[in-house]
Coordinates of C-alpha atoms and ligand atoms in Angstrom, one line a residue:
X1 CA 17.3 1.7 -11.6
X2 CA 15.3 0.1 -8.8
X3 CA 12.2 1.8 -7.4
X4 CA 13.9 2.8 -4.1
X5 CA 17.1 3.9 -5.9
X6 CA 15.0 6.1 -8.2
X7 CA 13.4 7.7 -5.1
X8 CA 16.8 8.4 -3.5
X9 CA 18.0 9.9 -6.8
X10 CA 15.1 12.4 -6.7
X11 CA 16.0 13.4 -3.1
X12 CA 19.7 13.7 -4.2
X13 CA 18.6 15.9 -7.1
X14 CA 17.0 18.4 -4.7
X15 CA 19.7 18.4 -2.1
X16 CA 22.2 21.2 -2.2
X17 CA 25.8 20.4 -3.1
X18 CA 28.0 19.6 0.0
X19 CA 25.1 18.4 2.1
X20 CA 24.1 15.3 4.1
X21 CA 20.6 14.0 4.6
X22 CA 19.6 11.6 7.5
X23 CA 16.5 9.5 7.8
X24 CA 15.6 7.1 10.6
X25 CA 13.3 4.1 10.8
X26 CA 12.4 4.8 14.4
X27 CA 12.2 2.4 17.3
X28 CA 9.4 0.3 18.9
X29 CA 7.5 1.9 21.7
X30 CA 7.3 0.3 25.1
X31 CA 3.8 -1.0 25.9
X32 CA 4.7 -2.2 29.4
X33 CA 7.7 -3.8 31.0
X34 CA 9.2 -6.3 28.6
X35 CA 6.5 -5.7 26.0
X36 CA 6.6 -3.5 22.9
X37 CA 3.9 -2.1 20.7
X38 CA 4.0 -3.4 17.2
X39 CA 6.7 -1.6 15.3
X40 CA 5.5 0.9 12.7
X41 CA 8.3 2.2 10.4
X42 CA 8.8 5.9 9.7
X43 CA 7.2 6.4 6.4
X44 CA 9.8 8.6 4.8
X45 CA 12.6 6.2 5.8
X46 CA 10.6 3.3 4.3
X47 CA 9.8 5.3 1.2
X48 CA 13.6 5.7 0.5
X49 CA 14.7 2.2 1.5
X50 CA 11.9 -0.4 1.6
X51 CA 13.3 -1.5 5.0
X52 CA 10.9 -2.0 7.8
X53 CA 13.3 -2.8 10.6
X54 CA 13.6 -0.7 13.7
X55 CA 16.8 1.2 14.7
X56 CA 17.9 1.6 11.1
X57 CA 19.1 4.8 9.4
X58 CA 19.9 6.1 5.9
X59 CA 22.6 8.7 5.2
X60 CA 22.8 10.4 1.9
X61 CA 26.0 12.5 1.1
X62 CA 26.0 14.8 -1.8
X63 CA 29.5 16.1 -2.4
X64 CA 30.5 17.9 -5.6
X65 CA 30.4 15.3 -8.4
X66 CA 29.7 12.5 -6.0
X67 CA 26.6 10.9 -4.4
X68 CA 26.9 8.3 -1.7
X69 CA 24.2 6.4 0.1
X70 CA 24.7 4.4 3.3
X71 CA 22.3 2.2 5.2
X72 CA 22.8 1.3 8.8
X73 CA 21.0 -1.6 10.4
X74 CA 21.5 -3.5 13.7
X75 CA 24.2 -6.2 13.6
X76 CA 22.7 -9.6 12.8
X77 CA 22.2 -11.5 16.1
X78 CA 21.3 -15.1 16.3
X79 CA 20.3 -14.7 19.9
X80 CA 18.0 -11.7 19.2
X81 CA 16.5 -13.7 16.4
X82 CA 15.7 -16.5 18.9
X83 CA 13.9 -14.0 21.0
X84 CA 12.1 -11.7 18.6
X85 CA 12.1 -13.4 15.3
X86 CA 13.7 -12.7 11.9
X87 CA 16.3 -9.9 11.5
X88 CA 17.8 -8.6 8.3
X89 CA 21.2 -9.7 7.2
X90 CA 23.3 -7.1 5.4
X91 CA 22.7 -9.1 2.1
X92 CA 19.0 -9.1 2.6
X93 CA 19.0 -5.3 3.3
X94 CA 21.0 -4.8 0.1
X95 CA 18.5 -6.9 -1.8
X96 CA 15.5 -5.0 -0.6
X97 CA 16.9 -1.5 -0.8
X98 CA 19.4 -1.7 -3.6
X99 CA 21.9 -0.1 -1.3
X100 CA 25.3 -1.6 -1.5
X101 CA 26.9 0.2 1.4
X102 CA 25.3 -1.4 4.4
X103 CA 26.9 -0.9 7.9
X104 CA 25.9 -1.9 11.4
X105 CA 24.1 0.9 13.2
X106 CA 26.9 1.3 15.8
X107 CA 29.0 2.9 12.9
X108 CA 26.5 5.7 12.2
X109 CA 27.8 8.2 14.8
X110 CA 31.4 7.8 13.7
X111 CA 30.6 8.0 10.0
X112 CA 28.4 11.0 10.5
X113 CA 31.2 12.7 12.5
X114 CA 33.7 11.9 9.7
X115 CA 31.4 13.3 7.1
X116 CA 30.9 16.5 9.0
X117 CA 34.5 17.1 10.1
X118 CA 36.2 19.2 7.5
X119 CA 39.8 18.3 7.8
X120 CA 40.9 15.8 5.2
X121 CA 37.4 14.9 4.5
X122 CA 37.0 12.7 1.4
X123 CA 33.7 14.4 0.6
X124 CA 35.1 18.0 0.8
X125 CA 33.5 20.5 3.2
X126 CA 29.9 19.7 4.1
X127 CA 27.8 22.8 4.7
X128 CA 24.4 21.6 5.7
X129 CA 22.5 18.6 7.0
X130 CA 18.9 17.7 6.1
X131 CA 16.7 16.3 8.9
X132 CA 13.0 15.5 8.9
X133 CA 11.9 18.2 11.3
X134 CA 8.3 19.0 10.5
X135 CA 6.5 16.0 9.1
X136 CA 3.5 15.3 11.3
X137 CA 4.7 11.8 11.9
X138 CA 8.2 13.0 13.0
X139 CA 6.8 15.6 15.3
X140 CA 4.6 13.0 17.0
X141 CA 7.0 10.1 17.3
X142 CA 10.6 11.3 17.2
X143 CA 10.4 15.0 17.9
X144 CA 12.7 15.0 21.0
X145 CA 15.4 12.9 19.2
X146 CA 15.3 15.1 16.1
X147 CA 15.6 18.3 18.2
X148 CA 18.6 16.9 20.1
X149 CA 20.3 15.8 16.9
X150 CA 19.6 19.1 15.2
X151 CA 21.1 21.0 18.1
X152 CA 24.2 18.8 18.1
X153 CA 24.8 19.3 14.4
X154 CA 24.5 23.0 14.7
X155 CA 26.6 23.4 17.9
X156 CA 29.2 20.6 17.7
X157 CA 29.7 20.7 14.0
X158 CA 28.7 24.2 13.1
X159 CA 26.5 23.1 10.2
X160 CA 23.2 24.5 9.0
X161 CA 20.2 22.2 9.5
X162 CA 17.6 22.2 6.8
X163 CA 14.1 20.6 7.0
X164 CA 13.8 17.7 4.5
X165 CA 10.0 17.4 5.0
X166 CA 9.0 19.6 2.0
X167 CA 11.2 17.5 -0.4
X168 CA 9.7 14.2 0.8
X169 CA 6.2 15.6 0.9
X170 CA 6.3 16.8 -2.7
X171 CA 7.8 13.5 -3.9
X172 CA 5.3 11.4 -2.0
X173 CA 2.4 13.3 -3.4
X174 CA 3.2 11.9 -6.9
X175 CA 2.8 8.1 -6.9
X176 CA 4.8 5.7 -9.1
X177 CA 3.3 2.8 -10.8
X178 CA 4.7 0.5 -8.1
X179 CA 3.0 2.6 -5.4
X180 CA -0.3 2.6 -7.3
X181 CA -0.1 -1.2 -7.5
X182 CA 0.3 -1.4 -3.7
X183 CA -2.7 0.8 -3.2
X184 CA -4.8 -1.3 -5.6
X185 CA -3.8 -4.5 -3.7
X186 CA -4.8 -2.8 -0.4
X187 CA -8.2 -1.7 -1.9
X188 CA -8.9 -5.2 -3.4
X189 CA -8.3 -6.9 -0.1
X190 CA -10.5 -4.3 1.6
X191 CA -13.2 -5.1 -0.9
X192 CA -12.9 -8.8 0.1
X193 CA -13.0 -7.9 3.7
X194 CA -16.2 -5.9 3.3
X195 CA -17.8 -8.9 1.5
X196 CA -16.7 -11.2 4.3
X197 CA -18.2 -8.9 7.0
X198 CA -21.4 -8.6 5.0
X199 CA -21.7 -12.3 4.8
X200 CA -21.9 -12.4 8.6
X201 CA -24.4 -9.5 8.9
X202 CA -27.5 -10.4 10.9
X203 CA -30.2 -8.3 12.4
X204 CA -29.6 -8.1 16.1
X205 CA -25.9 -8.3 16.1
X206 CA -23.6 -5.5 17.5
X207 CA -22.0 -3.1 15.1
X208 CA -18.6 -3.9 16.4
X209 CA -19.1 -7.6 15.4
X210 CA -19.1 -6.5 11.8
X211 CA -15.9 -4.5 12.4
X212 CA -14.4 -7.6 14.1
X213 CA -15.2 -9.7 11.0
X214 CA -13.6 -7.2 8.7
X215 CA -10.5 -7.1 10.9
X216 CA -10.4 -10.9 11.2
X217 CA -10.4 -11.3 7.4
X218 CA -7.4 -9.0 7.2
X219 CA -5.6 -11.0 9.9
X220 CA -6.3 -14.3 8.1
X221 CA -4.9 -12.9 4.8
X222 CA -1.2 -12.1 5.3
X223 CA -2.1 -10.5 8.7
X224 CA -3.0 -7.3 6.9
X225 CA -2.8 -4.4 9.3
X226 CA -5.5 -1.8 9.4
X227 CA -5.0 1.6 7.7
X228 CA -7.0 3.2 10.5
X229 CA -9.6 2.3 13.2
X230 CA -12.5 0.5 11.5
X231 CA -15.8 2.5 11.6
X232 CA -19.1 0.6 11.5
X233 CA -22.1 2.7 12.3
X234 CA -25.7 1.9 11.9
X235 CA -28.8 4.2 11.7
X236 CA -28.4 7.5 13.4
X237 CA -24.9 6.6 14.7
X238 CA -23.6 7.1 11.1
X239 CA -24.2 10.8 11.5
X240 CA -21.2 10.8 13.9
X241 CA -18.2 10.8 11.6
X242 CA -15.7 8.8 13.8
X243 CA -18.4 6.9 15.8
X244 CA -16.2 5.1 18.3
X245 CA -18.4 2.9 20.5
X246 CA -20.0 0.5 17.9
X247 CA -22.0 -1.1 20.7
X248 CA -25.5 -0.6 19.3
X249 CA -27.6 -3.4 17.8
X250 CA -28.0 -3.5 14.0
X251 CA -31.7 -3.1 13.2
X252 CA -33.6 -4.4 10.2
X253 CA -34.6 -1.1 8.7
X254 CA -31.3 0.7 9.2
X255 CA -28.6 1.7 6.8
X256 CA -25.1 0.7 8.0
X257 CA -22.0 2.7 7.1
X258 CA -18.6 1.2 6.8
X259 CA -15.4 3.4 6.6
X260 CA -12.4 1.1 6.7
X261 CA -9.3 -0.1 4.9
X262 CA -6.2 -2.4 5.2
X263 CA -2.6 -1.6 4.4
X264 CA -0.6 -3.4 1.8
X265 CA 3.2 -2.8 2.1
X266 CA 2.4 0.2 4.3
X267 CA 0.1 1.7 1.6
X268 CA -3.5 2.5 2.9
X269 CA -6.8 1.8 1.4
X270 CA -9.6 4.2 2.6
X271 CA -13.1 3.1 1.6
X272 CA -16.6 4.0 2.7
X273 CA -19.8 2.3 1.7
X274 CA -23.3 2.3 3.1
X275 CA -25.6 -0.8 3.0
X276 CA -29.3 -1.3 3.7
X277 CA -29.5 -4.0 6.4
X278 CA -32.7 -5.5 5.0
X279 CA -31.2 -5.5 1.5
X280 CA -33.3 -2.6 0.0
X281 CA -32.9 1.2 0.0
X282 CA -36.3 2.6 0.9
X283 CA -38.0 6.0 0.9
X284 CA -35.8 8.7 2.4
X285 CA -32.8 6.4 2.5
X286 CA -32.9 6.0 -1.2
X287 CA -33.2 9.7 -1.7
X288 CA -30.2 10.5 0.5
X289 CA -28.1 7.6 -1.0
X290 CA -28.8 8.8 -4.5
X291 CA -27.8 12.4 -3.7
X292 CA -24.5 11.2 -2.3
X293 CA -23.8 8.8 -5.1
X294 CA -24.5 11.4 -7.7
X295 CA -22.1 13.8 -6.0
X296 CA -19.4 11.0 -5.7
X297 CA -19.7 10.4 -9.5
X298 CA -19.8 14.1 -10.4
X299 CA -16.7 14.9 -8.4
X300 CA -14.9 11.9 -10.0
X301 CA -16.0 13.2 -13.4
X302 CA -14.5 16.7 -12.8
X303 CA -11.1 15.6 -11.5
X304 CA -8.2 16.6 -13.6
X305 CA -4.7 18.0 -13.1
X306 CA -4.8 21.7 -12.2
X307 CA -7.8 21.7 -9.9
X308 CA -7.3 21.9 -6.1
X309 CA -8.9 19.8 -3.4
X310 CA -10.6 23.1 -2.3
X311 CA -12.2 23.3 -5.8
X312 CA -13.5 19.8 -5.4
X313 CA -14.9 20.6 -1.9
X314 CA -16.7 23.8 -3.1
X315 CA -18.2 21.9 -6.1
X316 CA -19.3 19.0 -3.8
X317 CA -20.9 21.3 -1.3
X318 CA -22.9 23.2 -3.9
X319 CA -23.8 19.9 -5.7
X320 CA -25.1 18.4 -2.5
X321 CA -27.0 21.6 -1.6
X322 CA -28.8 21.5 -4.9
X323 CA -29.5 17.8 -4.7
X324 CA -31.0 18.1 -1.2
X325 CA -33.2 21.0 -2.2
X326 CA -34.4 19.3 -5.4
X327 CA -35.2 16.1 -3.7
X328 CA -37.0 17.8 -0.8
X329 CA -34.5 16.8 1.8
X330 CA -33.7 20.3 2.7
X331 CA -35.4 23.7 2.6
X332 CA -33.9 26.3 0.3
X333 CA -33.0 28.5 3.3
X334 CA -31.3 25.7 5.2
X335 CA -27.5 25.4 5.4
X336 CA -26.0 22.3 3.7
X337 CA -23.2 22.3 6.3
X338 CA -25.8 21.0 8.8
X339 CA -25.9 17.8 6.7
X340 CA -22.4 17.7 5.1
X341 CA -19.7 18.6 7.6
X342 CA -16.4 17.2 6.4
X343 CA -14.1 17.4 3.4
X344 CA -14.6 15.6 0.1
X345 CA -11.0 14.6 -0.4
X346 CA -7.5 14.0 0.9
X347 CA -4.3 12.5 -0.4
X348 CA -3.8 8.8 0.2
X349 CA -0.6 6.8 0.3
X350 CA 1.8 5.6 3.0
X351 CA -0.4 7.5 5.4
X352 CA -4.2 7.3 5.2
X353 CA -4.3 11.1 5.3
X354 CA -1.1 11.3 3.3
X355 CA 1.3 14.1 3.7
X356 CA 0.5 16.8 1.2
X357 CA 0.3 20.5 0.4
X358 CA -3.5 20.8 0.2
X359 CA -3.4 24.0 -1.8
X360 CA -1.2 22.5 -4.5
X361 CA -3.0 21.9 -7.7
X362 CA -3.6 18.2 -8.5
X363 CA -1.0 16.6 -10.7
X364 CA -0.7 13.4 -12.7
X365 CA 0.1 10.6 -10.3
X366 CA -1.7 12.0 -7.2
X367 CA -4.0 9.5 -5.4
X368 CA -6.9 11.1 -3.5
X369 CA -10.1 10.0 -1.9
X370 CA -13.6 11.1 -3.1
X371 CA -15.9 10.9 -0.1
X372 CA -19.1 13.0 -0.1
X373 CA -21.6 12.2 2.6
X374 CA -25.0 13.3 3.9
X375 CA -26.0 13.0 7.5
X376 CA -29.6 13.4 8.6
X377 CA -30.0 12.7 12.3
X378 CA -33.8 13.4 12.1
X379 CA -34.2 10.5 9.7
X380 CA -31.6 8.3 11.5
X381 CA -29.6 8.1 8.2
X382 CA -26.0 8.8 7.5
X383 CA -24.5 7.9 4.0
X384 CA -20.9 8.2 2.9
X385 CA -19.5 6.8 -0.4
X386 CA -15.8 6.9 -0.6
X387 CA -13.6 5.9 -3.5
X388 CA -9.9 6.1 -4.0
X389 CA -8.8 7.6 -7.4
X390 CA -5.6 8.2 -9.3
X391 CA -5.3 11.6 -11.0
X392 CA -4.2 11.3 -14.6
X393 CA -4.1 13.5 -17.7
X394 CA -7.3 11.8 -18.9
X395 CA -9.1 12.4 -15.6
X396 CA -9.7 10.2 -12.6
X397 CA -8.9 6.5 -12.6
X398 CA -11.1 4.9 -10.0
X399 CA -8.9 2.4 -8.2
X400 CA -11.9 1.1 -6.1
X401 CA -14.2 0.6 -9.1
X402 CA -14.7 -3.1 -8.1
X403 CA -16.5 -2.2 -4.9
X404 CA -20.2 -1.9 -5.6
X405 CA -21.8 1.5 -5.1
X406 CA -24.7 1.7 -7.6
X407 CA -27.9 1.1 -5.8
X408 CA -28.9 -1.9 -7.9
X409 CA -25.4 -3.4 -7.5
X410 CA -25.5 -2.9 -3.7
X411 CA -28.9 -4.5 -3.5
X412 CA -27.8 -7.4 -5.7
X413 CA -24.8 -7.8 -3.4
X414 CA -27.0 -7.9 -0.3
X415 CA -29.4 -10.4 -2.0
X416 CA -26.6 -12.8 -3.0
X417 CA -24.7 -12.9 0.3
X418 CA -23.4 -16.3 1.3
Ligands
MN501 MN1 -11.0 9.1 3.9

């Protein structure tokens, strides 16, 4: 069974008998007259088909003793291809998705109507229809369309509408080997992009130039898209978590914080590292760096199925508190939340902050970030060290292990830049 077929099987397994499920790829958004924003496929649709073409749909029908899956794509058009580039043929769509029943998208409405009309229906009486109603992505991008469709199905066809989001969320939280491989590729390229940016690092340049070099590397290598807006922040700016302007000059005695990642096949890397511009961690910088690094390693060490992300956060907060007191960075009466003000972990996958049920205990196959940080504005220092790890029975497998983080390795890396 192919990867995508296997995923569809798991959705089928959870659908009620006599039901239909619909998934849509979405459409390109208008940027301005005759110009569209780059198309970003709906992640749940992609997860079930591997298809990245706009205006496509997947219909699953689960009748008693029968499972049917239909893919709908735009009719192949030579003219359209001359204007906007490659379009999938039905054969190519079958090859990618493993779906043998591929129809042109103008058939969707008729076929849905046939499936939902009870008289002489080859599938028997369908009772309910699954729609993706509440995934954050759906609410943002296709909310209006989904609401209209939901109303139509309830009023015109008298069918119950069920939210498919919980099914997809729970499936997507557990990664297959193929998904982990995509994440590893995204992470490896991100590692190369970091090295490329560091090779161009010079005192006196603007922070955004480093972000630009990182992004250029991705574009030069398979035009890798960004998993999220690149963060490069030097000195005190690193104490702002999503520091947007990146217009300051990089100074010799600053630390510089990178939080960045590329996609590979829609899967996101999410990596943070902090480097000394002059090549050496000094004084208070070294103290802060060491506290964060110790915390990063301690959290990775404790990860196992059964714990929750909340457990990791509580552990990390207490760990950082003790580290800061012991190394004299913080007074015993001071509140650690003044210096550590975000979460230590989130799920990672097709979305950088992947859809998940945060309170659900970790399972084999989850991929999460581990990203403690400390931010001391009074010293002009912000440090975050973020790895991407796979949860397994034997603990955490660090997918980003090739990206230097030990102080000696980081210093060696800075000394051997090209
Ligand atoms: Mn992150």
